[in-house]
Amino acid sequence: IHRVKAVCSQCNSLTELESYDTTLYIVAIMVPLAPIGQKRIIEECQHCRRHRVAPLKSWEAAKAQAFTDVLEKLQANPDNKETIQGALGLASAYQDEVAFNKLADVLGDRCDRDADIQAQLGSAYEYFSRWPEAEAAYSRSMTIQPNEEIGERLAVCMLKQNRPEDAIRYLNHVFESKNPDKAWLTFW
């Protein structure tokens, strides 16, 4: 099971989205009799209950093929920025924290001078609710290349760790600009 707090693409509610594998059964009088298929439920909204569904075998096959392709590209050119970003994005897209951990261990240190890759690492750590690691990656990104949007993500990580006094310096521009699209950053 993978859970992430995010905005539902169906009802636009900020809620917990849950992804999991399940088995469908033939049922008679509330008794499951025989399995008829396995599915991957993708981002089921706790508010509207809508979600996406994929046959589990197809999901696993697509995931395996995508990882095989990206690993081949990484072996051929381990320093290619687009391939590295693709690999990190793939781990998040397939909600595979184990694969992400392996990639982050290898690529995180090797790419410690690339602001974009550090920001993407921060985003993936954030997706997996690993706030201290996300904060560290966003901080490295900000050190290399200051960016207002990355600063906001860094502030969210600090807020998630109950450190509003540290986050405020990355959010001052929100108070000053009075931008309604960023007002949510002030309500923690």
Short mmCIF file of N, CA and C in Angstrom, two decimals:
data_model
loop_
_atom_site.label_atom_id
_atom_site.label_comp_id
_atom_site.label_asym_id
_atom_site.label_seq_id
_atom_site.Cartn_x
_atom_site.Cartn_y
_atom_site.Cartn_z
N ILE A 1 0.86 -1.18 0.00
CA ILE A 1 0.00 0.00 0.00
C ILE A 1 0.90 1.24 0.00
N HIS A 2 0.54 2.18 -0.84
CA HIS A 2 1.24 3.45 -0.87
C HIS A 2 0.23 4.56 -0.66
N ARG A 3 0.51 5.44 0.30
CA ARG A 3 -0.37 6.58 0.58
C ARG A 3 0.41 7.87 0.41
N VAL A 4 -0.28 8.85 -0.16
CA VAL A 4 0.33 10.17 -0.30
C VAL A 4 -0.77 11.20 -0.14
N LYS A 5 -0.45 12.27 0.59
CA LYS A 5 -1.42 13.37 0.72
C LYS A 5 -1.22 14.27 -0.48
N ALA A 6 -2.26 14.41 -1.29
CA ALA A 6 -2.16 15.18 -2.53
C ALA A 6 -3.56 15.61 -2.96
N VAL A 7 -3.61 16.35 -4.05
CA VAL A 7 -4.88 16.80 -4.61
C VAL A 7 -5.40 15.74 -5.56
N CYS A 8 -6.65 15.32 -5.36
CA CYS A 8 -7.29 14.33 -6.22
C CYS A 8 -7.50 14.93 -7.61
N SER A 9 -7.13 14.19 -8.63
CA SER A 9 -7.29 14.68 -10.00
C SER A 9 -8.76 14.66 -10.45
N GLN A 10 -9.61 13.99 -9.68
CA GLN A 10 -11.02 13.89 -10.04
C GLN A 10 -11.88 14.97 -9.37
N CYS A 11 -11.72 15.11 -8.05
CA CYS A 11 -12.59 16.05 -7.32
C CYS A 11 -11.85 17.28 -6.80
N ASN A 12 -10.54 17.33 -7.01
CA ASN A 12 -9.69 18.45 -6.60
C ASN A 12 -9.64 18.67 -5.09
N SER A 13 -9.94 17.64 -4.32
CA SER A 13 -9.84 17.74 -2.86
C SER A 13 -8.42 17.38 -2.42
N LEU A 14 -7.93 18.08 -1.42
CA LEU A 14 -6.66 17.72 -0.81
C LEU A 14 -6.97 16.60 0.17
N THR A 15 -6.46 15.42 -0.12
CA THR A 15 -6.81 14.25 0.67
C THR A 15 -5.70 13.22 0.60
N GLU A 16 -5.90 12.11 1.23
CA GLU A 16 -4.93 11.02 1.14
C GLU A 16 -5.32 10.13 -0.03
N LEU A 17 -4.38 9.96 -0.95
CA LEU A 17 -4.59 9.08 -2.10
C LEU A 17 -3.88 7.76 -1.82
N GLU A 18 -4.57 6.67 -2.07
CA GLU A 18 -4.04 5.36 -1.71
C GLU A 18 -3.94 4.47 -2.95
N SER A 19 -2.80 3.82 -3.11
CA SER A 19 -2.60 2.87 -4.21
C SER A 19 -2.28 1.51 -3.61
N TYR A 20 -2.84 0.47 -4.21
CA TYR A 20 -2.63 -0.87 -3.65
C TYR A 20 -2.99 -1.93 -4.70
N ASP A 21 -2.57 -3.16 -4.41
CA ASP A 21 -2.92 -4.30 -5.26
C ASP A 21 -4.10 -5.02 -4.61
N THR A 22 -5.00 -5.54 -5.45
CA THR A 22 -6.16 -6.25 -4.93
C THR A 22 -6.53 -7.41 -5.85
N THR A 23 -7.28 -8.33 -5.33
CA THR A 23 -7.76 -9.47 -6.11
C THR A 23 -9.29 -9.41 -6.17
N LEU A 24 -9.83 -9.59 -7.36
CA LEU A 24 -11.28 -9.65 -7.55
C LEU A 24 -11.74 -11.10 -7.49
N TYR A 25 -12.90 -11.33 -6.90
CA TYR A 25 -13.43 -12.69 -6.73
C TYR A 25 -14.84 -12.80 -7.26
N ILE A 26 -15.23 -14.00 -7.65
CA ILE A 26 -16.64 -14.32 -7.87
C ILE A 26 -17.22 -14.50 -6.48
N VAL A 27 -18.34 -13.82 -6.21
CA VAL A 27 -18.92 -13.83 -4.88
C VAL A 27 -20.35 -14.33 -4.95
N ALA A 28 -20.70 -15.20 -4.01
CA ALA A 28 -22.09 -15.67 -3.88
C ALA A 28 -22.47 -15.55 -2.41
N ILE A 29 -23.53 -14.87 -2.15
CA ILE A 29 -24.05 -14.66 -0.80
C ILE A 29 -22.94 -14.14 0.13
N MET A 30 -22.21 -13.12 -0.34
CA MET A 30 -21.17 -12.46 0.42
C MET A 30 -19.96 -13.37 0.73
N VAL A 31 -19.83 -14.48 0.00
CA VAL A 31 -18.71 -15.39 0.22
C VAL A 31 -17.86 -15.41 -1.05
N PRO A 32 -16.57 -15.04 -0.97
CA PRO A 32 -15.72 -15.12 -2.16
C PRO A 32 -15.48 -16.58 -2.53
N LEU A 33 -15.74 -16.91 -3.80
CA LEU A 33 -15.62 -18.30 -4.24
C LEU A 33 -14.35 -18.57 -5.03
N ALA A 34 -14.07 -17.75 -6.01
CA ALA A 34 -12.90 -17.99 -6.86
C ALA A 34 -12.32 -16.66 -7.34
N PRO A 35 -11.00 -16.56 -7.34
CA PRO A 35 -10.39 -15.32 -7.84
C PRO A 35 -10.56 -15.21 -9.35
N ILE A 36 -10.85 -14.00 -9.82
CA ILE A 36 -11.02 -13.81 -11.26
C ILE A 36 -10.02 -12.82 -11.85
N GLY A 37 -9.22 -12.18 -11.01
CA GLY A 37 -8.21 -11.27 -11.55
C GLY A 37 -7.60 -10.40 -10.48
N GLN A 38 -6.40 -9.92 -10.77
CA GLN A 38 -5.72 -9.02 -9.86
C GLN A 38 -5.59 -7.65 -10.52
N LYS A 39 -5.74 -6.60 -9.72
CA LYS A 39 -5.71 -5.23 -10.22
C LYS A 39 -4.79 -4.38 -9.36
N ARG A 40 -4.29 -3.34 -9.98
CA ARG A 40 -3.57 -2.30 -9.26
C ARG A 40 -4.51 -1.12 -9.18
N ILE A 41 -4.88 -0.73 -7.97
CA ILE A 41 -5.71 0.45 -7.74
C ILE A 41 -4.73 1.61 -7.59
N ILE A 42 -4.93 2.66 -8.36
CA ILE A 42 -3.99 3.77 -8.40
C ILE A 42 -4.66 5.04 -7.90
N GLU A 43 -4.12 5.55 -6.81
CA GLU A 43 -4.53 6.82 -6.21
C GLU A 43 -6.04 6.91 -5.97
N GLU A 44 -6.54 6.02 -5.14
CA GLU A 44 -7.94 6.07 -4.73
C GLU A 44 -8.13 7.23 -3.76
N CYS A 45 -9.05 8.10 -4.10
CA CYS A 45 -9.33 9.29 -3.29
C CYS A 45 -10.21 8.90 -2.10
N GLN A 46 -9.82 9.34 -0.91
CA GLN A 46 -10.60 9.05 0.29
C GLN A 46 -11.87 9.91 0.36
N HIS A 47 -11.92 10.95 -0.45
CA HIS A 47 -13.08 11.84 -0.45
C HIS A 47 -14.15 11.37 -1.44
N CYS A 48 -13.78 11.23 -2.70
CA CYS A 48 -14.77 10.87 -3.74
C CYS A 48 -14.74 9.38 -4.09
N ARG A 49 -13.73 8.65 -3.62
CA ARG A 49 -13.54 7.21 -3.83
C ARG A 49 -13.17 6.85 -5.28
N ARG A 50 -12.98 7.83 -6.15
CA ARG A 50 -12.58 7.54 -7.53
C ARG A 50 -11.11 7.18 -7.57
N HIS A 51 -10.74 6.42 -8.59
CA HIS A 51 -9.37 5.96 -8.73
C HIS A 51 -9.15 5.45 -10.16
N ARG A 52 -7.92 5.14 -10.45
CA ARG A 52 -7.60 4.49 -11.72
C ARG A 52 -7.29 3.03 -11.42
N VAL A 53 -7.48 2.18 -12.44
CA VAL A 53 -7.26 0.75 -12.27
C VAL A 53 -6.43 0.23 -13.43
N ALA A 54 -5.50 -0.66 -13.11
CA ALA A 54 -4.72 -1.33 -14.15
C ALA A 54 -4.65 -2.81 -13.79
N PRO A 55 -4.69 -3.68 -14.80
CA PRO A 55 -4.46 -5.09 -14.50
C PRO A 55 -3.08 -5.24 -13.86
N LEU A 56 -2.99 -5.97 -12.77
CA LEU A 56 -1.74 -6.05 -12.02
C LEU A 56 -0.60 -6.61 -12.87
N LYS A 57 -0.88 -7.61 -13.68
CA LYS A 57 0.18 -8.17 -14.54
C LYS A 57 0.69 -7.12 -15.53
N SER A 58 -0.21 -6.34 -16.10
CA SER A 58 0.20 -5.29 -17.03
C SER A 58 1.01 -4.22 -16.31
N TRP A 59 0.57 -3.84 -15.12
CA TRP A 59 1.28 -2.84 -14.31
C TRP A 59 2.70 -3.32 -14.02
N GLU A 60 2.82 -4.55 -13.55
CA GLU A 60 4.14 -5.10 -13.20
C GLU A 60 5.02 -5.26 -14.44
N ALA A 61 4.44 -5.68 -15.57
CA ALA A 61 5.22 -5.84 -16.80
C ALA A 61 5.71 -4.49 -17.32
N ALA A 62 4.84 -3.50 -17.31
CA ALA A 62 5.22 -2.16 -17.76
C ALA A 62 6.30 -1.57 -16.85
N LYS A 63 6.16 -1.79 -15.57
CA LYS A 63 7.14 -1.31 -14.61
C LYS A 63 8.49 -1.98 -14.85
N ALA A 64 8.49 -3.29 -15.01
CA ALA A 64 9.74 -4.03 -15.24
C ALA A 64 10.41 -3.57 -16.53
N GLN A 65 9.63 -3.38 -17.59
CA GLN A 65 10.19 -2.95 -18.87
C GLN A 65 10.75 -1.53 -18.77
N ALA A 66 10.02 -0.66 -18.11
CA ALA A 66 10.47 0.73 -17.96
C ALA A 66 11.77 0.79 -17.17
N PHE A 67 11.87 0.02 -16.10
CA PHE A 67 13.10 0.01 -15.30
C PHE A 67 14.25 -0.62 -16.07
N THR A 68 13.98 -1.67 -16.84
CA THR A 68 15.02 -2.28 -17.66
C THR A 68 15.57 -1.26 -18.65
N ASP A 69 14.67 -0.55 -19.32
CA ASP A 69 15.08 0.45 -20.31
C ASP A 69 15.93 1.56 -19.68
N VAL A 70 15.48 2.08 -18.55
CA VAL A 70 16.20 3.20 -17.94
C VAL A 70 17.54 2.74 -17.36
N LEU A 71 17.59 1.52 -16.83
CA LEU A 71 18.86 1.02 -16.29
C LEU A 71 19.87 0.78 -17.41
N GLU A 72 19.39 0.33 -18.56
CA GLU A 72 20.29 0.17 -19.72
C GLU A 72 20.85 1.53 -20.14
N LYS A 73 20.00 2.54 -20.16
CA LYS A 73 20.46 3.89 -20.52
C LYS A 73 21.46 4.42 -19.50
N LEU A 74 21.21 4.14 -18.21
CA LEU A 74 22.13 4.59 -17.17
C LEU A 74 23.49 3.88 -17.28
N GLN A 75 23.45 2.60 -17.63
CA GLN A 75 24.71 1.87 -17.79
C GLN A 75 25.49 2.40 -18.99
N ALA A 76 24.78 2.76 -20.05
CA ALA A 76 25.44 3.28 -21.25
C ALA A 76 26.01 4.68 -21.01
N ASN A 77 25.29 5.50 -20.26
CA ASN A 77 25.74 6.86 -20.01
C ASN A 77 25.30 7.27 -18.60
N PRO A 78 26.08 6.91 -17.58
CA PRO A 78 25.66 7.14 -16.19
C PRO A 78 25.58 8.60 -15.77
N ASP A 79 26.11 9.51 -16.57
CA ASP A 79 26.08 10.92 -16.20
C ASP A 79 25.07 11.73 -16.97
N ASN A 80 24.22 11.07 -17.77
CA ASN A 80 23.22 11.78 -18.56
C ASN A 80 22.11 12.29 -17.65
N LYS A 81 22.00 13.62 -17.57
CA LYS A 81 21.05 14.25 -16.66
C LYS A 81 19.61 13.83 -16.93
N GLU A 82 19.20 13.80 -18.19
CA GLU A 82 17.83 13.42 -18.53
C GLU A 82 17.52 11.99 -18.12
N THR A 83 18.48 11.10 -18.30
CA THR A 83 18.28 9.70 -17.92
C THR A 83 18.18 9.57 -16.41
N ILE A 84 19.02 10.29 -15.69
CA ILE A 84 18.98 10.26 -14.23
C ILE A 84 17.63 10.78 -13.74
N GLN A 85 17.18 11.90 -14.31
CA GLN A 85 15.88 12.43 -13.92
C GLN A 85 14.75 11.48 -14.29
N GLY A 86 14.88 10.84 -15.45
CA GLY A 86 13.87 9.85 -15.86
C GLY A 86 13.80 8.68 -14.89
N ALA A 87 14.95 8.22 -14.44
CA ALA A 87 14.99 7.09 -13.50
C ALA A 87 14.34 7.47 -12.17
N LEU A 88 14.65 8.65 -11.66
CA LEU A 88 14.06 9.09 -10.40
C LEU A 88 12.55 9.28 -10.54
N GLY A 89 12.14 9.87 -11.66
CA GLY A 89 10.71 10.06 -11.91
C GLY A 89 9.96 8.75 -12.05
N LEU A 90 10.62 7.78 -12.66
CA LEU A 90 10.02 6.47 -12.85
C LEU A 90 9.73 5.79 -11.51
N ALA A 91 10.68 5.87 -10.59
CA ALA A 91 10.48 5.26 -9.28
C ALA A 91 9.29 5.88 -8.57
N SER A 92 9.13 7.20 -8.70
CA SER A 92 7.98 7.86 -8.08
C SER A 92 6.68 7.50 -8.80
N ALA A 93 6.73 7.51 -10.13
CA ALA A 93 5.52 7.23 -10.91
C ALA A 93 4.98 5.83 -10.63
N TYR A 94 5.89 4.88 -10.45
CA TYR A 94 5.47 3.51 -10.14
C TYR A 94 5.37 3.26 -8.64
N GLN A 95 5.53 4.32 -7.86
CA GLN A 95 5.37 4.27 -6.41
C GLN A 95 6.25 3.18 -5.79
N ASP A 96 7.47 3.07 -6.31
CA ASP A 96 8.40 2.02 -5.89
C ASP A 96 9.50 2.64 -5.02
N GLU A 97 9.25 2.67 -3.73
CA GLU A 97 10.20 3.29 -2.82
C GLU A 97 11.50 2.51 -2.73
N VAL A 98 11.44 1.18 -2.86
CA VAL A 98 12.65 0.36 -2.82
C VAL A 98 13.56 0.72 -3.99
N ALA A 99 13.00 0.79 -5.19
CA ALA A 99 13.80 1.17 -6.37
C ALA A 99 14.32 2.60 -6.21
N PHE A 100 13.48 3.49 -5.71
CA PHE A 100 13.92 4.86 -5.50
C PHE A 100 15.11 4.91 -4.54
N ASN A 101 15.04 4.16 -3.44
CA ASN A 101 16.13 4.15 -2.46
C ASN A 101 17.44 3.73 -3.10
N LYS A 102 17.39 2.70 -3.94
CA LYS A 102 18.60 2.23 -4.61
C LYS A 102 19.16 3.31 -5.54
N LEU A 103 18.28 3.93 -6.31
CA LEU A 103 18.71 4.99 -7.21
C LEU A 103 19.25 6.19 -6.44
N ALA A 104 18.55 6.58 -5.40
CA ALA A 104 18.96 7.75 -4.62
C ALA A 104 20.32 7.52 -3.97
N ASP A 105 20.56 6.31 -3.48
CA ASP A 105 21.85 6.00 -2.86
C ASP A 105 22.99 6.16 -3.85
N VAL A 106 22.76 5.70 -5.08
CA VAL A 106 23.82 5.75 -6.09
C VAL A 106 23.93 7.14 -6.72
N LEU A 107 22.79 7.72 -7.07
CA LEU A 107 22.80 8.96 -7.84
C LEU A 107 22.86 10.22 -7.00
N GLY A 108 22.33 10.16 -5.79
CA GLY A 108 22.25 11.36 -4.96
C GLY A 108 23.61 11.99 -4.69
N ASP A 109 24.57 11.20 -4.28
CA ASP A 109 25.91 11.73 -3.98
C ASP A 109 26.64 12.11 -5.26
N ARG A 110 26.47 11.30 -6.30
CA ARG A 110 27.18 11.56 -7.55
C ARG A 110 26.69 12.84 -8.23
N CYS A 111 25.45 13.21 -7.97
CA CYS A 111 24.87 14.39 -8.61
C CYS A 111 24.66 15.52 -7.61
N ASP A 112 25.52 15.58 -6.59
CA ASP A 112 25.31 16.55 -5.52
C ASP A 112 25.59 18.00 -5.92
N ARG A 113 26.03 18.22 -7.15
CA ARG A 113 26.29 19.59 -7.63
C ARG A 113 25.30 20.02 -8.71
N ASP A 114 24.23 19.25 -8.87
CA ASP A 114 23.22 19.58 -9.88
C ASP A 114 21.92 19.98 -9.17
N ALA A 115 21.57 21.24 -9.26
CA ALA A 115 20.39 21.76 -8.55
C ALA A 115 19.10 21.08 -8.98
N ASP A 116 18.96 20.81 -10.28
CA ASP A 116 17.73 20.18 -10.78
C ASP A 116 17.56 18.76 -10.26
N ILE A 117 18.64 18.00 -10.27
CA ILE A 117 18.56 16.62 -9.79
C ILE A 117 18.33 16.60 -8.28
N GLN A 118 18.97 17.50 -7.54
CA GLN A 118 18.73 17.58 -6.10
C GLN A 118 17.27 17.96 -5.82
N ALA A 119 16.72 18.87 -6.62
CA ALA A 119 15.31 19.24 -6.45
C ALA A 119 14.40 18.06 -6.75
N GLN A 120 14.75 17.28 -7.77
CA GLN A 120 13.92 16.11 -8.09
C GLN A 120 14.05 15.05 -7.00
N LEU A 121 15.24 14.88 -6.45
CA LEU A 121 15.40 13.98 -5.31
C LEU A 121 14.52 14.45 -4.15
N GLY A 122 14.54 15.75 -3.89
CA GLY A 122 13.71 16.30 -2.83
C GLY A 122 12.23 16.02 -3.06
N SER A 123 11.81 16.18 -4.31
CA SER A 123 10.42 15.92 -4.66
C SER A 123 10.04 14.46 -4.44
N ALA A 124 10.94 13.57 -4.81
CA ALA A 124 10.66 12.14 -4.63
C ALA A 124 10.66 11.77 -3.14
N TYR A 125 11.62 12.29 -2.39
CA TYR A 125 11.61 12.03 -0.95
C TYR A 125 10.32 12.58 -0.34
N GLU A 126 9.90 13.74 -0.80
CA GLU A 126 8.66 14.34 -0.31
C GLU A 126 7.47 13.44 -0.66
N TYR A 127 7.46 12.90 -1.87
CA TYR A 127 6.38 12.02 -2.31
C TYR A 127 6.28 10.79 -1.40
N PHE A 128 7.43 10.30 -0.96
CA PHE A 128 7.44 9.14 -0.08
C PHE A 128 7.39 9.54 1.40
N SER A 129 7.07 10.82 1.68
CA SER A 129 6.92 11.35 3.04
C SER A 129 8.17 11.18 3.88
N ARG A 130 9.30 11.36 3.27
CA ARG A 130 10.57 11.29 3.98
C ARG A 130 11.12 12.70 4.10
N TRP A 131 10.55 13.42 5.07
CA TRP A 131 10.76 14.85 5.20
C TRP A 131 12.20 15.27 5.46
N PRO A 132 12.95 14.60 6.35
CA PRO A 132 14.34 15.04 6.56
C PRO A 132 15.20 14.90 5.30
N GLU A 133 15.03 13.79 4.57
CA GLU A 133 15.80 13.59 3.34
C GLU A 133 15.38 14.60 2.27
N ALA A 134 14.07 14.88 2.19
CA ALA A 134 13.58 15.87 1.23
C ALA A 134 14.17 17.24 1.56
N GLU A 135 14.17 17.58 2.83
CA GLU A 135 14.73 18.86 3.25
C GLU A 135 16.21 18.96 2.85
N ALA A 136 16.96 17.89 3.09
CA ALA A 136 18.39 17.91 2.76
C ALA A 136 18.62 18.10 1.26
N ALA A 137 17.84 17.39 0.45
CA ALA A 137 17.99 17.50 -1.01
C ALA A 137 17.59 18.89 -1.49
N TYR A 138 16.46 19.41 -1.00
CA TYR A 138 16.05 20.76 -1.38
C TYR A 138 17.08 21.80 -0.93
N SER A 139 17.64 21.60 0.25
CA SER A 139 18.67 22.53 0.75
C SER A 139 19.89 22.53 -0.16
N ARG A 140 20.31 21.34 -0.61
CA ARG A 140 21.44 21.27 -1.54
C ARG A 140 21.10 21.99 -2.84
N SER A 141 19.88 21.80 -3.33
CA SER A 141 19.45 22.46 -4.55
C SER A 141 19.48 23.98 -4.37
N MET A 142 18.98 24.46 -3.25
CA MET A 142 18.95 25.91 -2.98
C MET A 142 20.35 26.48 -2.83
N THR A 143 21.27 25.71 -2.28
CA THR A 143 22.65 26.17 -2.13
C THR A 143 23.30 26.36 -3.50
N ILE A 144 23.01 25.44 -4.40
CA ILE A 144 23.58 25.49 -5.75
C ILE A 144 22.95 26.61 -6.56
N GLN A 145 21.61 26.67 -6.52
CA GLN A 145 20.89 27.64 -7.34
C GLN A 145 19.60 28.05 -6.62
N PRO A 146 19.61 29.18 -5.93
CA PRO A 146 18.41 29.62 -5.22
C PRO A 146 17.21 29.74 -6.18
N ASN A 147 16.07 29.27 -5.69
CA ASN A 147 14.87 29.22 -6.51
C ASN A 147 13.67 29.35 -5.57
N GLU A 148 12.79 30.29 -5.83
CA GLU A 148 11.64 30.55 -4.97
C GLU A 148 10.76 29.32 -4.79
N GLU A 149 10.48 28.63 -5.88
CA GLU A 149 9.60 27.45 -5.82
C GLU A 149 10.23 26.33 -4.99
N ILE A 150 11.52 26.10 -5.17
CA ILE A 150 12.21 25.07 -4.38
C ILE A 150 12.25 25.50 -2.91
N GLY A 151 12.42 26.79 -2.67
CA GLY A 151 12.37 27.31 -1.30
C GLY A 151 11.03 27.03 -0.64
N GLU A 152 9.96 27.15 -1.41
CA GLU A 152 8.62 26.84 -0.88
C GLU A 152 8.50 25.36 -0.52
N ARG A 153 9.05 24.50 -1.38
CA ARG A 153 9.02 23.05 -1.10
C ARG A 153 9.84 22.74 0.16
N LEU A 154 10.99 23.43 0.27
CA LEU A 154 11.83 23.28 1.46
C LEU A 154 11.06 23.71 2.71
N ALA A 155 10.33 24.80 2.60
CA ALA A 155 9.53 25.28 3.73
C ALA A 155 8.47 24.25 4.12
N VAL A 156 7.83 23.63 3.13
CA VAL A 156 6.82 22.61 3.42
C VAL A 156 7.46 21.46 4.21
N CYS A 157 8.66 21.06 3.81
CA CYS A 157 9.35 19.98 4.53
C CYS A 157 9.60 20.38 5.98
N MET A 158 10.00 21.61 6.19
CA MET A 158 10.24 22.09 7.55
C MET A 158 8.93 22.14 8.34
N LEU A 159 7.86 22.60 7.69
CA LEU A 159 6.56 22.64 8.36
C LEU A 159 6.08 21.25 8.72
N LYS A 160 6.32 20.29 7.84
CA LYS A 160 5.92 18.90 8.12
C LYS A 160 6.67 18.33 9.32
N GLN A 161 7.83 18.92 9.62
CA GLN A 161 8.63 18.49 10.76
C GLN A 161 8.43 19.42 11.97
N ASN A 162 7.33 20.21 11.92
CA ASN A 162 6.97 21.12 13.02
C ASN A 162 8.06 22.14 13.33
N ARG A 163 8.57 22.75 12.25
CA ARG A 163 9.60 23.77 12.41
C ARG A 163 9.22 25.04 11.65
N PRO A 164 8.11 25.69 12.05
CA PRO A 164 7.68 26.88 11.32
C PRO A 164 8.68 28.03 11.41
N GLU A 165 9.43 28.11 12.52
CA GLU A 165 10.40 29.19 12.66
C GLU A 165 11.51 29.09 11.61
N ASP A 166 11.85 27.87 11.18
CA ASP A 166 12.85 27.69 10.12
C ASP A 166 12.25 27.94 8.74
N ALA A 167 10.97 27.63 8.60
CA ALA A 167 10.31 27.73 7.29
C ALA A 167 10.00 29.17 6.88
N ILE A 168 9.81 30.03 7.86
CA ILE A 168 9.31 31.39 7.57
C ILE A 168 10.20 32.15 6.59
N ARG A 169 11.50 31.96 6.65
CA ARG A 169 12.38 32.73 5.75
C ARG A 169 12.19 32.35 4.28
N TYR A 170 11.66 31.15 4.04
CA TYR A 170 11.40 30.73 2.66
C TYR A 170 9.99 31.10 2.21
N LEU A 171 9.20 31.65 3.14
CA LEU A 171 7.82 32.01 2.82
C LEU A 171 7.53 33.50 2.92
N ASN A 172 8.49 34.30 3.29
CA ASN A 172 8.27 35.75 3.41
C ASN A 172 7.69 36.35 2.14
N HIS A 173 8.14 35.89 0.99
CA HIS A 173 7.64 36.45 -0.27
C HIS A 173 6.14 36.19 -0.46
N VAL A 174 5.63 35.10 0.13
CA VAL A 174 4.20 34.80 0.03
C VAL A 174 3.40 35.86 0.78
N PHE A 175 3.87 36.23 1.98
CA PHE A 175 3.18 37.25 2.76
C PHE A 175 3.27 38.61 2.07
N GLU A 176 4.43 38.91 1.51
CA GLU A 176 4.65 40.21 0.86
C GLU A 176 3.86 40.36 -0.44
N SER A 177 3.79 39.29 -1.23
CA SER A 177 3.11 39.37 -2.53
C SER A 177 1.60 39.25 -2.43
N LYS A 178 1.12 38.64 -1.35
CA LYS A 178 -0.32 38.40 -1.15
C LYS A 178 -0.92 37.65 -2.34
N ASN A 179 -0.14 36.73 -2.90
CA ASN A 179 -0.57 35.92 -4.04
C ASN A 179 -1.56 34.86 -3.54
N PRO A 180 -2.82 34.91 -3.97
CA PRO A 180 -3.81 33.95 -3.48
C PRO A 180 -3.49 32.50 -3.86
N ASP A 181 -2.74 32.30 -4.95
CA ASP A 181 -2.38 30.94 -5.35
C ASP A 181 -1.38 30.30 -4.39
N LYS A 182 -0.73 31.10 -3.59
CA LYS A 182 0.26 30.58 -2.65
C LYS A 182 -0.20 30.71 -1.20
N ALA A 183 -1.41 31.15 -0.99
CA ALA A 183 -1.92 31.34 0.36
C ALA A 183 -1.93 30.03 1.16
N TRP A 184 -2.10 28.92 0.50
CA TRP A 184 -2.14 27.63 1.20
C TRP A 184 -0.86 27.38 1.99
N LEU A 185 0.25 27.97 1.56
CA LEU A 185 1.52 27.77 2.26
C LEU A 185 1.52 28.36 3.66
N THR A 186 0.61 29.26 3.94
CA THR A 186 0.59 29.93 5.24
C THR A 186 -0.34 29.24 6.23
N PHE A 187 -1.04 28.19 5.83
CA PHE A 187 -2.01 27.52 6.71
C PHE A 187 -1.51 26.15 7.12
N TRP A 188 -0.65 26.12 8.09
CA TRP A 188 -0.15 24.82 8.60
C TRP A 188 -0.51 24.72 10.02
#
